[in-house]
Amino acid sequence: MDQHYLTPLFEPQSIVLFTGPQDQPDKQTPQALALLAHLKAQPFKGHITPLDTSTTGTLADLAQVKADLAVIALPPGEIMAALELAGRIRVKAALVLSTGIGAQQAAEMHRVAQRQGFWLLGPNSQGFQRPQLQLNASAVGDLASSGQLALVSQSGALTASIMDWAKQNKVGFSTVVALGPHTQVTLAAVLDYLASDRHTHGIVVYMEGIANARRFTSALRAAANAKPVVVLKAGRKLAGNAAAQPHSRDIVGSEEVIDGLLRRH
């Protein structure tokens, strides 16, 4: 069976980490501090290599660094350099843990990822968790208990709330993904991955909006044919739509349109 294109993202064997100077926490982002705390509390089963954007070296030197995934938690002005360096290392996927990245800067990051040939979860993602791998590459809380349920959310805040509830009620997860706005890896792409993920027996989706309805419905259909899928929608009222739209930067659409789409699939 062919490997899914998001396997290097969600099932990495090795990670290269860009979090800024670890001996100067005052210069690190909140996402970097949370990420490092999580990795210290629950060490990843694979290999982690810390790197700095000031790293210099020839392609031959960088070729000695092996990584499936780059995890980047840096100030906005340093993210592009980290993405370029990740490309030189030839990672297959990258995660950018950040907030407040606008559409123009996000598009530039997407272009780097496309040119360098890797998938990008971010910017503005709050990361993901894979309990079976003991991997908490997120800023949304402690590593979840291992289970068979996947959670995919377009809201980092709601993800954190669900995680708190799950911990209190002893609910485990196979995967937790907090997408955020402007991410290159879309909700549809994550659903496509989870449809064939052997650790996942059911999927819960919190959806604020969809930019490509055709791709989303195709991925939703495939996932629902393979395992149970529950979709929770934001923006059920006009005020809700107004609140959700600036955050998701996607097309929320009318309540009737999305209700009809979900009933069919």
GROMACS .gro file of C-alpha atoms in nm:
model
  265
    1MET     CA    1   0.000   0.000   0.000
    2ASP     CA    2   0.136   0.341  -0.098
    3GLN     CA    3   0.227   0.582   0.181
    4HIS     CA    4  -0.011   0.876   0.221
    5TYR     CA    5   0.142   1.211   0.130
    6LEU     CA    6   0.081   1.341   0.485
    7THR     CA    7   0.250   1.045   0.655
    8PRO     CA    8   0.579   1.240   0.703
    9LEU     CA    9   0.378   1.511   0.879
   10PHE     CA   10   0.170   1.295   1.113
   11GLU     CA   11   0.403   0.994   1.146
   12PRO     CA   12   0.756   1.141   1.141
   13GLN     CA   13   1.054   0.928   1.232
   14SER     CA   14   1.274   1.236   1.279
   15ILE     CA   15   1.215   1.606   1.343
   16VAL     CA   16   1.422   1.920   1.303
   17LEU     CA   17   1.321   2.186   1.555
   18PHE     CA   18   1.335   2.566   1.511
   19THR     CA   19   1.241   2.734   1.840
   20GLY     CA   20   1.497   3.011   1.880
   21PRO     CA   21   1.769   3.026   2.150
   22GLN     CA   22   1.667   2.777   2.418
   23ASP     CA   23   1.902   2.945   2.668
   24GLN     CA   24   1.714   3.275   2.618
   25PRO     CA   25   1.345   3.198   2.680
   26ASP     CA   26   1.261   3.569   2.684
   27LYS     CA   27   1.336   3.571   2.309
   28GLN     CA   28   1.115   3.271   2.233
   29THR     CA   29   0.749   3.280   2.129
   30PRO     CA   30   0.474   3.145   2.358
   31GLN     CA   31   0.425   2.863   2.107
   32ALA     CA   32   0.795   2.770   2.128
   33LEU     CA   33   0.788   2.764   2.508
   34ALA     CA   34   0.475   2.547   2.510
   35LEU     CA   35   0.618   2.312   2.247
   36LEU     CA   36   0.946   2.264   2.434
   37ALA     CA   37   0.763   2.203   2.761
   38HIS     CA   38   0.548   1.938   2.594
   39LEU     CA   39   0.846   1.764   2.435
   40LYS     CA   40   1.028   1.763   2.768
   41ALA     CA   41   0.726   1.625   2.955
   42GLN     CA   42   0.664   1.349   2.701
   43PRO     CA   43   0.977   1.272   2.497
   44PHE     CA   44   0.917   1.187   2.131
   45LYS     CA   45   1.000   0.828   2.034
   46GLY     CA   46   1.189   0.942   1.725
   47HIS     CA   47   1.494   1.163   1.677
   48ILE     CA   48   1.493   1.543   1.725
   49THR     CA   49   1.761   1.782   1.595
   50PRO     CA   50   1.750   2.146   1.713
   51LEU     CA   51   1.855   2.401   1.450
   52ASP     CA   52   1.887   2.777   1.434
   53THR     CA   53   1.813   3.000   1.136
   54SER     CA   54   2.168   3.136   1.167
   55THR     CA   55   2.304   2.788   1.091
   56THR     CA   56   2.558   2.802   0.811
   57GLY     CA   57   2.701   2.521   0.608
   58THR     CA   58   2.727   2.368   0.268
   59LEU     CA   59   2.463   2.142   0.119
   60ALA     CA   60   2.694   1.854   0.205
   61ASP     CA   61   2.695   1.962   0.572
   62LEU     CA   62   2.318   2.001   0.581
   63ALA     CA   63   2.276   1.664   0.411
   64GLN     CA   64   2.396   1.510   0.737
   65VAL     CA   65   2.077   1.638   0.903
   66LYS     CA   66   1.799   1.387   0.840
   67ALA     CA   67   1.441   1.483   0.916
   68ASP     CA   68   1.093   1.401   0.789
   69LEU     CA   69   0.935   1.702   0.958
   70ALA     CA   70   1.041   2.056   1.047
   71VAL     CA   71   0.861   2.214   1.342
   72ILE     CA   72   0.895   2.593   1.343
   73ALA     CA   73   0.794   2.812   1.638
   74LEU     CA   74   0.961   3.147   1.572
   75PRO     CA   75   0.868   3.516   1.548
   76PRO     CA   76   0.705   3.602   1.212
   77GLY     CA   77   1.020   3.770   1.079
   78GLU     CA   78   1.226   3.451   1.117
   79ILE     CA   79   0.984   3.192   0.977
   80MET     CA   80   1.076   3.234   0.610
   81ALA     CA   81   1.445   3.168   0.681
   82ALA     CA   82   1.354   2.853   0.873
   83LEU     CA   83   1.136   2.730   0.586
   84GLU     CA   84   1.417   2.785   0.338
   85LEU     CA   85   1.660   2.597   0.562
   86ALA     CA   86   1.408   2.316   0.605
   87GLY     CA   87   1.392   2.292   0.227
   88ARG     CA   88   1.770   2.260   0.204
   89ILE     CA   89   1.751   1.972   0.450
   90ARG     CA   90   1.487   1.818   0.222
   91VAL     CA   91   1.217   1.767   0.481
   92LYS     CA   92   0.891   1.623   0.351
   93ALA     CA   93   0.664   1.832   0.574
   94ALA     CA   94   0.673   2.137   0.798
   95LEU     CA   95   0.461   2.271   1.084
   96VAL     CA   96   0.453   2.643   1.164
   97LEU     CA   97   0.322   2.715   1.514
   98SER     CA   98   0.226   3.082   1.515
   99THR     CA   99  -0.052   3.336   1.538
  100GLY     CA  100  -0.130   3.658   1.356
  101ILE     CA  101   0.023   3.576   1.017
  102GLY     CA  102  -0.165   3.761   0.744
  103ALA     CA  103  -0.276   3.627   0.408
  104GLN     CA  104   0.010   3.785   0.210
  105GLN     CA  105   0.287   3.647   0.432
  106ALA     CA  106   0.111   3.310   0.448
  107ALA     CA  107   0.099   3.297   0.068
  108GLU     CA  108   0.475   3.359   0.057
  109MET     CA  109   0.529   3.069   0.296
  110HIS     CA  110   0.308   2.845   0.083
  111ARG     CA  111   0.516   2.934  -0.223
  112VAL     CA  112   0.838   2.837  -0.042
  113ALA     CA  113   0.686   2.504   0.061
  114GLN     CA  114   0.567   2.435  -0.293
  115ARG     CA  115   0.902   2.530  -0.445
  116GLN     CA  116   1.094   2.321  -0.193
  117GLY     CA  117   0.858   2.026  -0.229
  118PHE     CA  118   0.713   1.979   0.120
  119TRP     CA  119   0.368   2.004   0.279
  120LEU     CA  120   0.304   2.289   0.523
  121LEU     CA  121   0.068   2.275   0.820
  122GLY     CA  122   0.045   2.645   0.891
  123PRO     CA  123   0.101   2.922   0.943
  124ASN     CA  124  -0.132   3.008   1.232
  125SER     CA  125  -0.167   2.642   1.327
  126GLN     CA  126  -0.157   2.542   1.691
  127GLY     CA  127  -0.012   2.207   1.590
  128PHE     CA  128  -0.106   1.844   1.632
  129GLN     CA  129  -0.075   1.549   1.869
  130ARG     CA  130  -0.015   1.180   1.795
  131PRO     CA  131  -0.038   0.995   2.129
  132GLN     CA  132   0.069   0.658   1.981
  133LEU     CA  133   0.400   0.817   1.882
  134GLN     CA  134   0.426   1.010   2.209
  135LEU     CA  135   0.439   1.322   1.993
  136ASN     CA  136   0.293   1.650   2.116
  137ALA     CA  137   0.385   1.901   1.846
  138SER     CA  138   0.127   2.150   1.966
  139ALA     CA  139   0.055   2.451   2.182
  140VAL     CA  140  -0.291   2.330   2.291
  141GLY     CA  141  -0.216   2.138   2.609
  142ASP     CA  142  -0.068   1.820   2.751
  143LEU     CA  143  -0.045   1.510   2.536
  144ALA     CA  144  -0.382   1.339   2.515
  145SER     CA  145  -0.440   0.983   2.625
  146SER     CA  146  -0.415   0.731   2.344
  147GLY     CA  147  -0.745   0.633   2.184
  148GLN     CA  148  -0.919   0.566   1.854
  149LEU     CA  149  -1.090   0.902   1.801
  150ALA     CA  150  -0.945   1.181   1.587
  151LEU     CA  151  -1.023   1.550   1.647
  152VAL     CA  152  -0.972   1.803   1.368
  153SER     CA  153  -1.053   2.165   1.449
  154GLN     CA  154  -1.023   2.500   1.277
  155SER     CA  155  -1.006   2.672   1.617
  156GLY     CA  156  -0.709   2.641   1.851
  157ALA     CA  157  -0.910   2.774   2.146
  158LEU     CA  158  -1.188   2.521   2.097
  159THR     CA  159  -0.932   2.242   2.055
  160ALA     CA  160  -0.783   2.329   2.395
  161SER     CA  161  -1.130   2.329   2.555
  162ILE     CA  162  -1.217   1.989   2.407
  163MET     CA  163  -0.882   1.852   2.523
  164ASP     CA  164  -0.953   1.968   2.878
  165TRP     CA  165  -1.296   1.803   2.869
  166ALA     CA  166  -1.151   1.482   2.725
  167LYS     CA  167  -0.889   1.463   2.999
  168GLN     CA  168  -1.151   1.501   3.272
  169ASN     CA  169  -1.372   1.236   3.109
  170LYS     CA  170  -1.091   0.992   3.021
  171VAL     CA  171  -1.144   1.018   2.645
  172GLY     CA  172  -0.842   0.928   2.433
  173PHE     CA  173  -0.740   1.032   2.083
  174SER     CA  174  -0.548   0.885   1.792
  175THR     CA  175  -0.486   1.230   1.647
  176VAL     CA  176  -0.557   1.592   1.738
  177VAL     CA  177  -0.507   1.864   1.475
  178ALA     CA  178  -0.561   2.239   1.528
  179LEU     CA  179  -0.553   2.388   1.179
  180GLY     CA  180  -0.607   2.765   1.206
  181PRO     CA  181  -0.642   3.014   0.918
  182HIS     CA  182  -0.421   3.029   0.607
  183THR     CA  183  -0.280   2.679   0.644
  184GLN     CA  184  -0.164   2.502   0.329
  185VAL     CA  185  -0.266   2.159   0.461
  186THR     CA  186  -0.644   2.191   0.456
  187LEU     CA  187  -0.927   2.028   0.647
  188ALA     CA  188  -0.995   1.816   0.338
  189ALA     CA  189  -0.635   1.693   0.327
  190VAL     CA  190  -0.643   1.592   0.694
  191LEU     CA  191  -0.972   1.407   0.643
  192ASP     CA  192  -0.818   1.227   0.347
  193TYR     CA  193  -0.530   1.113   0.567
  194LEU     CA  194  -0.750   1.005   0.858
  195ALA     CA  195  -0.979   0.802   0.630
  196SER     CA  196  -0.703   0.543   0.593
  197ASP     CA  197  -0.524   0.591   0.927
  198ARG     CA  198  -0.523   0.255   1.103
  199HIS     CA  199  -0.516   0.416   1.450
  200THR     CA  200  -0.833   0.618   1.384
  201HIS     CA  201  -1.176   0.453   1.412
  202GLY     CA  202  -1.387   0.769   1.430
  203ILE     CA  203  -1.347   1.140   1.348
  204VAL     CA  204  -1.484   1.459   1.506
  205VAL     CA  205  -1.454   1.778   1.299
  206TYR     CA  206  -1.507   2.136   1.418
  207MET     CA  207  -1.557   2.340   1.103
  208GLU     CA  208  -1.563   2.718   1.076
  209GLY     CA  209  -1.558   2.732   0.697
  210ILE     CA  210  -1.459   2.570   0.372
  211ALA     CA  211  -1.276   2.735   0.084
  212ASN     CA  212  -1.305   2.448  -0.167
  213ALA     CA  213  -1.643   2.280  -0.129
  214ARG     CA  214  -1.581   2.016  -0.395
  215ARG     CA  215  -1.257   1.896  -0.240
  216PHE     CA  216  -1.403   1.901   0.109
  217THR     CA  217  -1.712   1.699   0.012
  218SER     CA  218  -1.498   1.443  -0.168
  219ALA     CA  219  -1.274   1.399   0.138
  220LEU     CA  220  -1.572   1.392   0.373
  221ARG     CA  221  -1.744   1.125   0.163
  222ALA     CA  222  -1.433   0.906   0.160
  223ALA     CA  223  -1.384   0.942   0.535
  224ALA     CA  224  -1.752   0.876   0.614
  225ASN     CA  225  -1.747   0.563   0.398
  226ALA     CA  226  -1.453   0.431   0.601
  227LYS     CA  227  -1.551   0.525   0.957
  228PRO     CA  228  -1.799   0.738   1.158
  229VAL     CA  229  -1.758   1.115   1.115
  230VAL     CA  230  -1.925   1.385   1.328
  231VAL     CA  231  -1.912   1.745   1.203
  232LEU     CA  232  -1.968   2.038   1.440
  233LYS     CA  233  -2.034   2.367   1.262
  234ALA     CA  234  -1.959   2.724   1.363
  235GLY     CA  235  -2.160   3.018   1.236
  236ARG     CA  236  -2.510   2.873   1.262
  237LYS     CA  237  -2.656   3.222   1.296
  238LEU     CA  238  -2.578   3.543   1.108
  239ALA     CA  239  -2.385   3.676   1.407
  240GLY     CA  240  -2.199   3.351   1.430
  241ASN     CA  241  -2.102   3.378   1.064
  242ALA     CA  242  -1.966   3.727   1.124
  243ALA     CA  243  -1.760   3.603   1.416
  244ALA     CA  244  -1.628   3.297   1.239
  245GLN     CA  245  -1.541   3.460   0.908
  246PRO     CA  246  -1.246   3.679   1.018
  247HIS     CA  247  -1.087   3.387   1.201
  248SER     CA  248  -1.122   3.113   0.943
  249ARG     CA  249  -1.069   3.330   0.630
  250ASP     CA  250  -1.274   3.062   0.452
  251ILE     CA  251  -1.621   3.053   0.304
  252VAL     CA  252  -1.863   2.978   0.586
  253GLY     CA  253  -2.165   2.986   0.355
  254SER     CA  254  -2.531   2.982   0.442
  255GLU     CA  255  -2.663   2.749   0.706
  256GLU     CA  256  -2.891   2.581   0.450
  257VAL     CA  257  -2.609   2.513   0.203
  258ILE     CA  258  -2.379   2.351   0.458
  259ASP     CA  259  -2.665   2.160   0.623
  260GLY     CA  260  -2.760   2.018   0.285
  261LEU     CA  261  -2.401   1.927   0.206
  262LEU     CA  262  -2.357   1.741   0.535
  263ARG     CA  263  -2.690   1.558   0.506
  264ARG     CA  264  -2.584   1.419   0.168
  265HIS     CA  265  -2.253   1.293   0.303
   0.00000   0.00000   0.00000
